Amino acid sequence: MSRVLDVYIDGGFVASAATATIPVTNPADQSVIVQAPYTTMDEINRAVAAAKAAFRQWRLVPASERARLLMVYQARLKEHQDEIAEILCQETGKTFADAQGDVWRGIEVVEQACNIPAMMMGETAENVARGIDTYSLIQPLGVCVGITPFNFPAMIPLWMFPMAIACGNTFVLKPSEQDPMTPNRLVELFYESGFPKDLVQLVHGGKEQVDALITHQDTKAISFVGSVAVGQHVYRTGTDNLKRVQCMAGAKNHMIIMPDADKNQVISALVGASVGAAGQRCMAISVAVFVGAAREWIPELKEAMAKVRPGAWDDNAAGYGPQISAAARERILGYIEKGKLEGATCLLDGSDCTVDGLPDGNWVGPTLFSDVTPEMTIYKDEIFGPVLVAGNVDSLDEAIQLINDNPYGNGTSIFTNSGGAARKFQSEIEVGQVGINIPIPVPLPFFSFTGWKNSFYGDQHAYGKQAVRFYTETKTITARWFSSDVVADANMTIALK
């Protein structure tokens, strides 16, 4: 049997007492790399207890000192970026360039967390009534929990625990059981950077472990990224147990193509945004909406997509890697067949994709459907693979209505050379993250990741200023000092100085 990953519980990395494990496979060849333990309930309780005990001291550490340690951590992450990326490639199948980007986007959030002293400043108002001042303090919550998905095993954990730690909290991380090696390395580097023990606990497992964390009496806030079904469960269960919860869930992201757009830019953007990362990202463009004469570009889009092929992580010519699991591949193939049966035109079919030397990989080739309507399953459901569906409308108004009628609101974009069309789009569209001539409008970390509608459950979003509000409470103080309290004796005044 392959080695079993350690967990970080109560002071250090240790072997779990669990007897059951989850095989972590290389999706390019199905070989088992490591085993992830189903962390025991006793270990979950010990992890939360250790984080709670560490919080009592960590919350008193000045924000500037926390920031200095985070600066060391971001430097160490940069030093080990390629190493982390290679680990990530082995367990996800991502191409090396894609994996490097995964790590880098996480590093950017750590850099933003280094600005925490300025982000935790309160407000002051003098003389709100005669002789009365009011001011606010920003203070941490306690033990926070992160439940992260398979598709970005470096970036998304780094969205969560560095910001929580920067705010003075402690953290329990439960990463995806499909690619847990990358988060393990992130936590190792965290402690190598000089942080006190027990600030971040790391456990592995499945639904039972997640439920134990989100219902535990001593956890205060839950951050989750994953599917809609699991997100709804986490949100309802967490809030029912009086937790603060943020859940980033599913998506169906549209890109509007106006006939005045730059055709070459449109085609290049659509190819990369639809099949990049094997389509396994919540901000992928999965619906192309061609307005008017722009529909004439679909044959050229097909030609461009047909040139992209998946391959192994170290194949420099590969456009993307395999799907994360055989089950994910079968799910995508099922949607492709469903699209054909429901009457969509399959211009490019990646169902029979193979890669030389890797016959057992979870491969799906680029797939393109046209003549797709909103009633079709491939339009309504998030496929989460390298499948792009295309539809046609006659006007910008019709395109905006199509998107606003969709239950998801994670991201969208418009390609146009018209400032008026772009401004109308950004004003009227009911989606949280909007790109103008940018296909995947993920904001940099000094903003927040702001999905809407069924793409997000909660009040405060990930990273940026909203993350600080999510991981903290505001304490408001109203104070009055009486004139009789003024020290009148000159010697006493000197002594107080």
GROMACS .gro file of C-alpha atoms in nm, residues 30-456:
model
  427
   30GLN     CA    1  -0.481   0.597  -1.263
   31SER     CA    2  -0.173   0.507  -1.057
   32VAL     CA    3  -0.219   0.553  -0.682
   33ILE     CA    4   0.019   0.819  -0.550
   34VAL     CA    5  -0.069   0.832  -0.179
   35GLN     CA    6  -0.355   0.754   0.056
   36ALA     CA    7  -0.546   1.022   0.246
   37PRO     CA    8  -0.680   0.917   0.588
   38TYR     CA    9  -1.038   0.956   0.703
   39THR     CA   10  -0.941   1.160   1.008
   40THR     CA   11  -1.107   1.020   1.320
   41MET     CA   12  -1.364   1.214   1.520
   42ASP     CA   13  -1.128   1.219   1.818
   43GLU     CA   14  -0.863   1.378   1.596
   44ILE     CA   15  -1.114   1.635   1.466
   45ASN     CA   16  -1.196   1.731   1.824
   46ARG     CA   17  -0.827   1.752   1.916
   47ALA     CA   18  -0.757   1.970   1.611
   48VAL     CA   19  -1.034   2.216   1.701
   49ALA     CA   20  -0.929   2.219   2.067
   50ALA     CA   21  -0.567   2.289   1.976
   51ALA     CA   22  -0.671   2.571   1.741
   52LYS     CA   23  -0.896   2.716   2.011
   53ALA     CA   24  -0.612   2.712   2.265
   54ALA     CA   25  -0.370   2.871   2.016
   55PHE     CA   26  -0.623   3.147   1.942
   56ARG     CA   27  -0.600   3.281   2.298
   57GLN     CA   28  -0.239   3.388   2.240
   58TRP     CA   29  -0.241   3.454   1.865
   59ARG     CA   30  -0.524   3.708   1.889
   60LEU     CA   31  -0.297   3.920   2.113
   61VAL     CA   32  -0.010   3.930   1.862
   62PRO     CA   33   0.006   4.276   1.699
   63ALA     CA   34  -0.118   4.289   1.342
   64SER     CA   35   0.221   4.420   1.229
   65GLU     CA   36   0.393   4.111   1.368
   66ARG     CA   37   0.141   3.884   1.198
   67ALA     CA   38   0.210   4.071   0.874
   68ARG     CA   39   0.586   4.018   0.905
   69LEU     CA   40   0.540   3.643   0.938
   70LEU     CA   41   0.311   3.644   0.634
   71MET     CA   42   0.583   3.827   0.440
   72VAL     CA   43   0.819   3.541   0.521
   73TYR     CA   44   0.554   3.292   0.412
   74GLN     CA   45   0.489   3.457   0.077
   75ALA     CA   46   0.864   3.467   0.011
   76ARG     CA   47   0.893   3.098   0.092
   77LEU     CA   48   0.599   3.017  -0.136
   78LYS     CA   49   0.772   3.201  -0.419
   79GLU     CA   50   1.094   3.008  -0.357
   80HIS     CA   51   0.903   2.679  -0.375
   81GLN     CA   52   0.653   2.773  -0.647
   82ASP     CA   53   0.782   2.521  -0.902
   83GLU     CA   54   0.808   2.245  -0.642
   84ILE     CA   55   0.448   2.303  -0.531
   85ALA     CA   56   0.337   2.319  -0.893
   86GLU     CA   57   0.495   1.982  -0.970
   87ILE     CA   58   0.322   1.821  -0.672
   88LEU     CA   59  -0.001   1.977  -0.794
   89CYS     CA   60   0.053   1.837  -1.145
   90GLN     CA   61   0.098   1.484  -1.017
   91GLU     CA   62  -0.234   1.474  -0.835
   92THR     CA   63  -0.450   1.692  -1.063
   93GLY     CA   64  -0.298   1.629  -1.406
   94LYS     CA   65  -0.276   2.002  -1.478
   95THR     CA   66  -0.012   2.120  -1.720
   96PHE     CA   67   0.291   2.269  -1.549
   97ALA     CA   68   0.213   2.623  -1.667
   98ASP     CA   69  -0.144   2.592  -1.538
   99ALA     CA   70  -0.019   2.461  -1.204
  100GLN     CA   71   0.229   2.748  -1.172
  101GLY     CA   72  -0.061   2.989  -1.225
  102ASP     CA   73  -0.263   2.808  -0.959
  103VAL     CA   74   0.017   2.861  -0.706
  104TRP     CA   75   0.083   3.220  -0.809
  105ARG     CA   76  -0.276   3.333  -0.769
  106GLY     CA   77  -0.262   3.199  -0.416
  107ILE     CA   78   0.063   3.382  -0.348
  108GLU     CA   79  -0.105   3.707  -0.456
  109VAL     CA   80  -0.365   3.663  -0.180
  110VAL     CA   81  -0.090   3.604   0.078
  111GLU     CA   82   0.074   3.928  -0.039
  112GLN     CA   83  -0.254   4.109   0.015
  113ALA     CA   84  -0.284   3.955   0.362
  114CYS     CA   85   0.048   4.123   0.446
  115ASN     CA   86  -0.145   4.454   0.435
  116ILE     CA   87  -0.357   4.346   0.731
  117PRO     CA   88  -0.265   4.631   0.971
  118ALA     CA   89  -0.432   4.887   0.744
  119MET     CA   90  -0.732   4.663   0.675
  120MET     CA   91  -0.807   4.613   1.046
  121MET     CA   92  -0.824   4.979   1.140
  122GLY     CA   93  -1.148   5.083   1.308
  123GLU     CA   94  -1.332   5.416   1.300
  124THR     CA   95  -1.346   5.705   1.544
  125ALA     CA   96  -1.591   5.990   1.592
  126GLU     CA   97  -1.512   6.252   1.853
  127ASN     CA   98  -1.782   6.431   2.053
  128VAL     CA   99  -2.080   6.235   1.916
  129ALA     CA  100  -2.260   6.390   2.212
  130ARG     CA  101  -2.126   6.638   2.463
  131GLY     CA  102  -1.804   6.491   2.600
  132ILE     CA  103  -1.870   6.149   2.447
  133ASP     CA  104  -1.651   5.976   2.187
  134THR     CA  105  -1.729   5.659   1.988
  135TYR     CA  106  -1.477   5.431   1.824
  136SER     CA  107  -1.470   5.078   1.684
  137LEU     CA  108  -1.222   4.792   1.711
  138ILE     CA  109  -1.184   4.510   1.457
  139GLN     CA  110  -1.127   4.180   1.638
  140PRO     CA  111  -1.091   3.814   1.530
  141LEU     CA  112  -1.359   3.548   1.566
  142GLY     CA  113  -1.177   3.236   1.685
  143VAL     CA  114  -1.145   2.898   1.510
  144CYS     CA  115  -1.230   2.919   1.139
  145VAL     CA  116  -1.273   2.628   0.896
  146GLY     CA  117  -1.187   2.593   0.527
  147ILE     CA  118  -1.330   2.324   0.299
  148THR     CA  119  -1.160   2.340  -0.040
  149PRO     CA  120  -1.223   2.175  -0.382
  150PHE     CA  121  -1.004   1.969  -0.613
  151ASN     CA  122  -0.971   2.214  -0.900
  152PHE     CA  123  -0.738   2.469  -0.736
  153PRO     CA  124  -0.559   2.287  -0.451
  154ALA     CA  125  -0.306   2.567  -0.400
  155MET     CA  126  -0.497   2.884  -0.481
  156ILE     CA  127  -0.816   2.826  -0.286
  157PRO     CA  128  -0.660   2.717   0.046
  158LEU     CA  129  -0.443   3.029   0.012
  159TRP     CA  130  -0.760   3.234  -0.038
  160MET     CA  131  -0.866   3.123   0.307
  161PHE     CA  132  -0.623   3.048   0.586
  162PRO     CA  133  -0.369   3.330   0.531
  163MET     CA  134  -0.644   3.593   0.552
  164ALA     CA  135  -0.798   3.427   0.857
  165ILE     CA  136  -0.459   3.401   1.028
  166ALA     CA  137  -0.375   3.761   0.936
  167CYS     CA  138  -0.693   3.874   1.113
  168GLY     CA  139  -0.584   3.697   1.433
  169ASN     CA  140  -0.787   3.376   1.401
  170THR     CA  141  -0.678   3.014   1.397
  171PHE     CA  142  -0.783   2.769   1.127
  172VAL     CA  143  -0.875   2.408   1.048
  173LEU     CA  144  -0.825   2.314   0.681
  174LYS     CA  145  -1.004   2.016   0.522
  175PRO     CA  146  -0.886   2.001   0.160
  176SER     CA  147  -1.031   1.791  -0.119
  177GLU     CA  148  -0.958   1.423  -0.077
  178GLN     CA  149  -0.880   1.404  -0.451
  179ASP     CA  150  -0.561   1.615  -0.434
  180PRO     CA  151  -0.452   1.665  -0.070
  181MET     CA  152  -0.073   1.660  -0.121
  182THR     CA  153  -0.054   2.023  -0.233
  183PRO     CA  154  -0.235   2.159   0.077
  184ASN     CA  155  -0.008   1.944   0.296
  185ARG     CA  156   0.295   2.114   0.143
  186LEU     CA  157   0.140   2.459   0.187
  187VAL     CA  158   0.094   2.394   0.558
  188GLU     CA  159   0.448   2.257   0.593
  189LEU     CA  160   0.586   2.576   0.440
  190PHE     CA  161   0.360   2.782   0.666
  191TYR     CA  162   0.527   2.640   0.977
  192GLU     CA  163   0.872   2.655   0.820
  193SER     CA  164   0.810   3.031   0.792
  194GLY     CA  165   0.818   3.068   1.171
  195PHE     CA  166   0.452   3.074   1.270
  196PRO     CA  167   0.368   2.944   1.619
  197LYS     CA  168   0.237   2.588   1.636
  198ASP     CA  169  -0.131   2.503   1.610
  199LEU     CA  170  -0.247   2.813   1.421
  200VAL     CA  171  -0.344   2.594   1.123
  201GLN     CA  172  -0.468   2.240   1.174
  202LEU     CA  173  -0.490   2.009   0.870
  203VAL     CA  174  -0.728   1.713   0.851
  204HIS     CA  175  -0.838   1.485   0.568
  205GLY     CA  176  -1.152   1.291   0.488
  206GLY     CA  177  -1.497   1.323   0.338
  207LYS     CA  178  -1.850   1.427   0.429
  208GLU     CA  179  -1.833   1.296   0.786
  209GLN     CA  180  -1.527   1.507   0.860
  210VAL     CA  181  -1.683   1.813   0.695
  211ASP     CA  182  -2.001   1.777   0.897
  212ALA     CA  183  -1.803   1.737   1.219
  213LEU     CA  184  -1.622   2.064   1.154
  214ILE     CA  185  -1.924   2.270   1.050
  215THR     CA  186  -2.132   2.154   1.348
  216HIS     CA  187  -1.856   2.168   1.610
  217GLN     CA  188  -1.948   2.397   1.897
  218ASP     CA  189  -1.607   2.569   1.892
  219THR     CA  190  -1.581   2.658   1.521
  220LYS     CA  191  -1.700   3.009   1.432
  221ALA     CA  192  -1.678   3.058   1.055
  222ILE     CA  193  -1.691   2.824   0.755
  223SER     CA  194  -1.538   2.897   0.412
  224PHE     CA  195  -1.636   2.657   0.134
  225VAL     CA  196  -1.576   2.624  -0.240
  226GLY     CA  197  -1.735   2.342  -0.438
  227SER     CA  198  -2.049   2.215  -0.608
  228VAL     CA  199  -2.393   2.366  -0.562
  229ALA     CA  200  -2.534   2.059  -0.386
  230VAL     CA  201  -2.253   2.041  -0.131
  231GLY     CA  202  -2.245   2.420  -0.095
  232GLN     CA  203  -2.614   2.429  -0.009
  233HIS     CA  204  -2.560   2.153   0.249
  234VAL     CA  205  -2.263   2.333   0.405
  235TYR     CA  206  -2.448   2.665   0.413
  236ARG     CA  207  -2.768   2.527   0.565
  237THR     CA  208  -2.590   2.305   0.816
  238GLY     CA  209  -2.345   2.577   0.913
  239THR     CA  210  -2.605   2.849   0.957
  240ASP     CA  211  -2.837   2.609   1.141
  241ASN     CA  212  -2.549   2.569   1.386
  242LEU     CA  213  -2.509   2.948   1.412
  243LYS     CA  214  -2.185   2.968   1.213
  244ARG     CA  215  -2.079   3.248   0.984
  245VAL     CA  216  -2.066   3.085   0.638
  246GLN     CA  217  -1.944   3.178   0.289
  247CYS     CA  218  -2.006   2.921   0.013
  248MET     CA  219  -1.879   2.969  -0.340
  249ALA     CA  220  -2.071   2.719  -0.553
  250GLY     CA  221  -2.162   2.645  -0.915
  251ALA     CA  222  -2.164   2.856  -1.228
  252LYS     CA  223  -2.275   2.881  -1.588
  253ASN     CA  224  -2.069   3.168  -1.727
  254HIS     CA  225  -2.167   3.339  -2.052
  255MET     CA  226  -1.959   3.542  -2.294
  256ILE     CA  227  -2.144   3.780  -2.525
  257ILE     CA  228  -1.984   3.834  -2.866
  258MET     CA  229  -2.094   4.150  -3.042
  259PRO     CA  230  -2.047   4.173  -3.420
  260ASP     CA  231  -1.817   4.477  -3.381
  261ALA     CA  232  -1.569   4.283  -3.164
  262ASP     CA  233  -1.221   4.184  -3.277
  263LYS     CA  234  -1.279   3.836  -3.423
  264ASN     CA  235  -0.930   3.702  -3.356
  265GLN     CA  236  -0.939   3.819  -2.994
  266VAL     CA  237  -1.280   3.662  -2.949
  267ILE     CA  238  -1.176   3.321  -3.083
  268SER     CA  239  -0.853   3.314  -2.883
  269ALA     CA  240  -1.034   3.414  -2.565
  270LEU     CA  241  -1.313   3.160  -2.613
  271VAL     CA  242  -1.075   2.870  -2.670
  272GLY     CA  243  -0.864   2.942  -2.363
  273ALA     CA  244  -1.157   3.028  -2.136
  274SER     CA  245  -1.362   2.720  -2.228
  275VAL     CA  246  -1.111   2.434  -2.244
  276GLY     CA  247  -0.825   2.575  -2.034
  277ALA     CA  248  -0.765   2.377  -1.713
  278ALA     CA  249  -0.978   2.104  -1.878
  279GLY     CA  250  -1.282   2.325  -1.816
  280GLN     CA  251  -1.257   2.248  -1.445
  281ARG     CA  252  -1.290   2.598  -1.306
  282CYS     CA  253  -1.591   2.784  -1.174
  283MET     CA  254  -1.504   3.088  -1.385
  284ALA     CA  255  -1.469   2.900  -1.715
  285ILE     CA  256  -1.672   3.032  -2.007
  286SER     CA  257  -1.915   2.754  -2.087
  287VAL     CA  258  -2.171   2.948  -2.295
  288ALA     CA  259  -2.089   3.165  -2.598
  289VAL     CA  260  -2.371   3.401  -2.699
  290PHE     CA  261  -2.320   3.527  -3.054
  291VAL     CA  262  -2.514   3.842  -3.135
  292GLY     CA  263  -2.633   3.897  -3.493
  293ALA     CA  264  -2.368   3.852  -3.761
  294ALA     CA  265  -2.109   3.737  -3.508
  295ARG     CA  266  -2.257   3.387  -3.542
  296GLU     CA  267  -2.067   3.360  -3.872
  297TRP     CA  268  -1.746   3.315  -3.668
  298ILE     CA  269  -1.851   2.980  -3.523
  299PRO     CA  270  -1.680   2.769  -3.797
  300GLU     CA  271  -1.350   2.946  -3.726
  301LEU     CA  272  -1.400   2.889  -3.355
  302LYS     CA  273  -1.442   2.518  -3.428
  303GLU     CA  274  -1.115   2.512  -3.623
  304ALA     CA  275  -0.929   2.683  -3.339
  305MET     CA  276  -1.068   2.450  -3.073
  306ALA     CA  277  -0.983   2.145  -3.282
  307LYS     CA  278  -0.615   2.238  -3.269
  308VAL     CA  279  -0.604   2.209  -2.889
  309ARG     CA  280  -0.524   1.871  -2.742
  310PRO     CA  281  -0.491   1.745  -2.386
  311GLY     CA  282  -0.179   1.572  -2.259
  312ALA     CA  283   0.051   1.495  -1.970
  313TRP     CA  284   0.157   1.768  -1.728
  314ASP     CA  285   0.515   1.778  -1.865
  315ASP     CA  286   0.409   1.787  -2.231
  316ASN     CA  287   0.478   2.144  -2.338
  317ALA     CA  288   0.250   2.107  -2.639
  318ALA     CA  289  -0.052   2.001  -2.432
  319GLY     CA  290  -0.329   2.256  -2.397
  320TYR     CA  291  -0.466   2.106  -2.078
  321GLY     CA  292  -0.464   1.789  -1.871
  322PRO     CA  293  -0.712   1.511  -1.787
  323GLN     CA  294  -1.032   1.534  -1.588
  324ILE     CA  295  -0.976   1.482  -1.218
  325SER     CA  296  -1.136   1.136  -1.205
  326ALA     CA  297  -1.288   0.862  -1.418
  327ALA     CA  298  -1.627   0.951  -1.269
  328ALA     CA  299  -1.586   1.314  -1.379
  329ARG     CA  300  -1.499   1.199  -1.730
  330GLU     CA  301  -1.805   0.974  -1.750
  331ARG     CA  302  -2.025   1.256  -1.628
  332ILE     CA  303  -1.899   1.486  -1.904
  333LEU     CA  304  -1.942   1.217  -2.170
  334GLY     CA  305  -2.299   1.175  -2.050
  335TYR     CA  306  -2.366   1.543  -2.105
  336ILE     CA  307  -2.218   1.528  -2.455
  337GLU     CA  308  -2.454   1.245  -2.546
  338LYS     CA  309  -2.744   1.430  -2.385
  339GLY     CA  310  -2.670   1.736  -2.597
  340LYS     CA  311  -2.685   1.531  -2.915
  341LEU     CA  312  -3.010   1.365  -2.812
  342GLU     CA  313  -3.174   1.698  -2.728
  343GLY     CA  314  -3.103   1.840  -3.073
  344ALA     CA  315  -2.794   2.056  -3.033
  345THR     CA  316  -2.546   2.044  -3.320
  346CYS     CA  317  -2.222   1.881  -3.209
  347LEU     CA  318  -1.960   2.054  -3.423
  348LEU     CA  319  -1.664   1.908  -3.236
  349ASP     CA  320  -1.684   1.591  -3.027
  350GLY     CA  321  -1.411   1.511  -2.774
  351SER     CA  322  -1.569   1.191  -2.643
  352ASP     CA  323  -1.319   0.953  -2.803
  353CYS     CA  324  -1.007   1.150  -2.715
  354THR     CA  325  -0.689   0.950  -2.650
  355VAL     CA  326  -0.335   1.045  -2.555
  356ASP     CA  327  -0.039   0.839  -2.677
  357GLY     CA  328   0.126   0.643  -2.399
  358LEU     CA  329  -0.149   0.718  -2.147
  359PRO     CA  330  -0.443   0.499  -2.250
  360ASP     CA  331  -0.602   0.498  -1.904
  361GLY     CA  332  -0.612   0.873  -1.852
  362ASN     CA  333  -0.936   1.065  -1.795
  363TRP     CA  334  -0.921   1.238  -2.130
  364VAL     CA  335  -1.194   1.447  -2.290
  365GLY     CA  336  -1.115   1.644  -2.603
  366PRO     CA  337  -1.243   1.994  -2.684
  367THR     CA  338  -1.615   1.980  -2.755
  368LEU     CA  339  -1.831   2.245  -2.923
  369PHE     CA  340  -2.208   2.256  -2.959
  370SER     CA  341  -2.403   2.512  -3.161
  371ASP     CA  342  -2.776   2.580  -3.191
  372VAL     CA  343  -2.810   2.542  -2.814
  373THR     CA  344  -3.127   2.673  -2.648
  374PRO     CA  345  -3.198   2.748  -2.279
  375GLU     CA  346  -3.425   2.443  -2.245
  376MET     CA  347  -3.140   2.200  -2.315
  377THR     CA  348  -2.965   2.017  -2.032
  378ILE     CA  349  -2.621   2.114  -2.159
  379TYR     CA  350  -2.722   2.477  -2.124
  380LYS     CA  351  -2.884   2.449  -1.782
  381ASP     CA  352  -2.629   2.232  -1.601
  382GLU     CA  353  -2.268   2.305  -1.508
  383ILE     CA  354  -2.073   2.045  -1.709
  384PHE     CA  355  -1.730   2.128  -1.559
  385GLY     CA  356  -1.535   2.001  -1.856
  386PRO     CA  357  -1.389   2.121  -2.190
  387VAL     CA  358  -1.733   2.167  -2.344
  388LEU     CA  359  -1.848   2.498  -2.493
  389VAL     CA  360  -2.211   2.553  -2.592
  390ALA     CA  361  -2.300   2.830  -2.836
  391GLY     CA  362  -2.628   3.005  -2.897
  392ASN     CA  363  -2.747   3.289  -3.117
  393VAL     CA  364  -2.948   3.601  -3.037
  394ASP     CA  365  -3.040   3.907  -3.240
  395SER     CA  366  -2.962   4.188  -2.995
  396LEU     CA  367  -2.765   4.290  -2.689
  397ASP     CA  368  -3.091   4.327  -2.495
  398GLU     CA  369  -3.180   3.967  -2.573
  399ALA     CA  370  -2.834   3.849  -2.465
  400ILE     CA  371  -2.856   4.038  -2.136
  401GLN     CA  372  -3.199   3.892  -2.066
  402LEU     CA  373  -3.071   3.541  -2.137
  403ILE     CA  374  -2.795   3.580  -1.880
  404ASN     CA  375  -3.017   3.748  -1.621
  405ASP     CA  376  -3.266   3.462  -1.648
  406ASN     CA  377  -2.994   3.212  -1.561
  407PRO     CA  378  -2.990   3.104  -1.194
  408TYR     CA  379  -2.612   3.142  -1.167
  409GLY     CA  380  -2.423   3.468  -1.137
  410ASN     CA  381  -2.054   3.393  -1.095
  411GLY     CA  382  -1.891   3.556  -1.397
  412THR     CA  383  -1.969   3.689  -1.742
  413SER     CA  384  -1.803   3.893  -2.014
  414ILE     CA  385  -1.870   4.091  -2.328
  415PHE     CA  386  -1.643   4.140  -2.627
  416THR     CA  387  -1.716   4.459  -2.816
  417ASN     CA  388  -1.556   4.776  -2.950
  418SER     CA  389  -1.854   4.984  -2.840
  419GLY     CA  390  -1.819   5.174  -2.515
  420GLY     CA  391  -2.195   5.225  -2.506
  421ALA     CA  392  -2.263   4.850  -2.537
  422ALA     CA  393  -2.004   4.774  -2.267
  423ARG     CA  394  -2.150   5.031  -2.027
  424LYS     CA  395  -2.504   4.907  -2.084
  425PHE     CA  396  -2.387   4.551  -2.021
  426GLN     CA  397  -2.200   4.626  -1.698
  427SER     CA  398  -2.494   4.829  -1.568
  428GLU     CA  399  -2.778   4.590  -1.648
  429ILE     CA  400  -2.621   4.246  -1.607
  430GLU     CA  401  -2.712   4.057  -1.288
  431VAL     CA  402  -2.379   3.882  -1.237
  432GLY     CA  403  -2.119   3.951  -0.971
  433GLN     CA  404  -1.800   3.955  -1.180
  434VAL     CA  405  -1.800   4.119  -1.522
  435GLY     CA  406  -1.532   4.126  -1.791
  436ILE     CA  407  -1.514   4.373  -2.078
  437ASN     CA  408  -1.295   4.223  -2.350
  438ILE     CA  409  -1.160   3.994  -2.075
  439PRO     CA  410  -1.301   3.639  -2.075
  440ILE     CA  411  -1.239   3.535  -1.714
  441PRO     CA  412  -1.279   3.841  -1.489
  442VAL     CA  413  -1.133   3.705  -1.164
  443PRO     CA  414  -1.039   4.015  -0.961
  444LEU     CA  415  -0.698   4.065  -0.809
  445PRO     CA  416  -0.686   4.013  -0.431
  446PHE     CA  417  -0.727   4.377  -0.326
  447PHE     CA  418  -1.083   4.336  -0.457
  448SER     CA  419  -1.307   4.046  -0.354
  449PHE     CA  420  -1.432   3.740  -0.544
  450THR     CA  421  -1.798   3.836  -0.580
  451GLY     CA  422  -2.023   3.567  -0.725
  452TRP     CA  423  -2.400   3.630  -0.713
  453LYS     CA  424  -2.726   3.432  -0.713
  454ASN     CA  425  -2.687   3.052  -0.690
  455SER     CA  426  -2.311   3.085  -0.731
  456PHE     CA  427  -2.273   3.213  -0.374
   0.00000   0.00000   0.00000
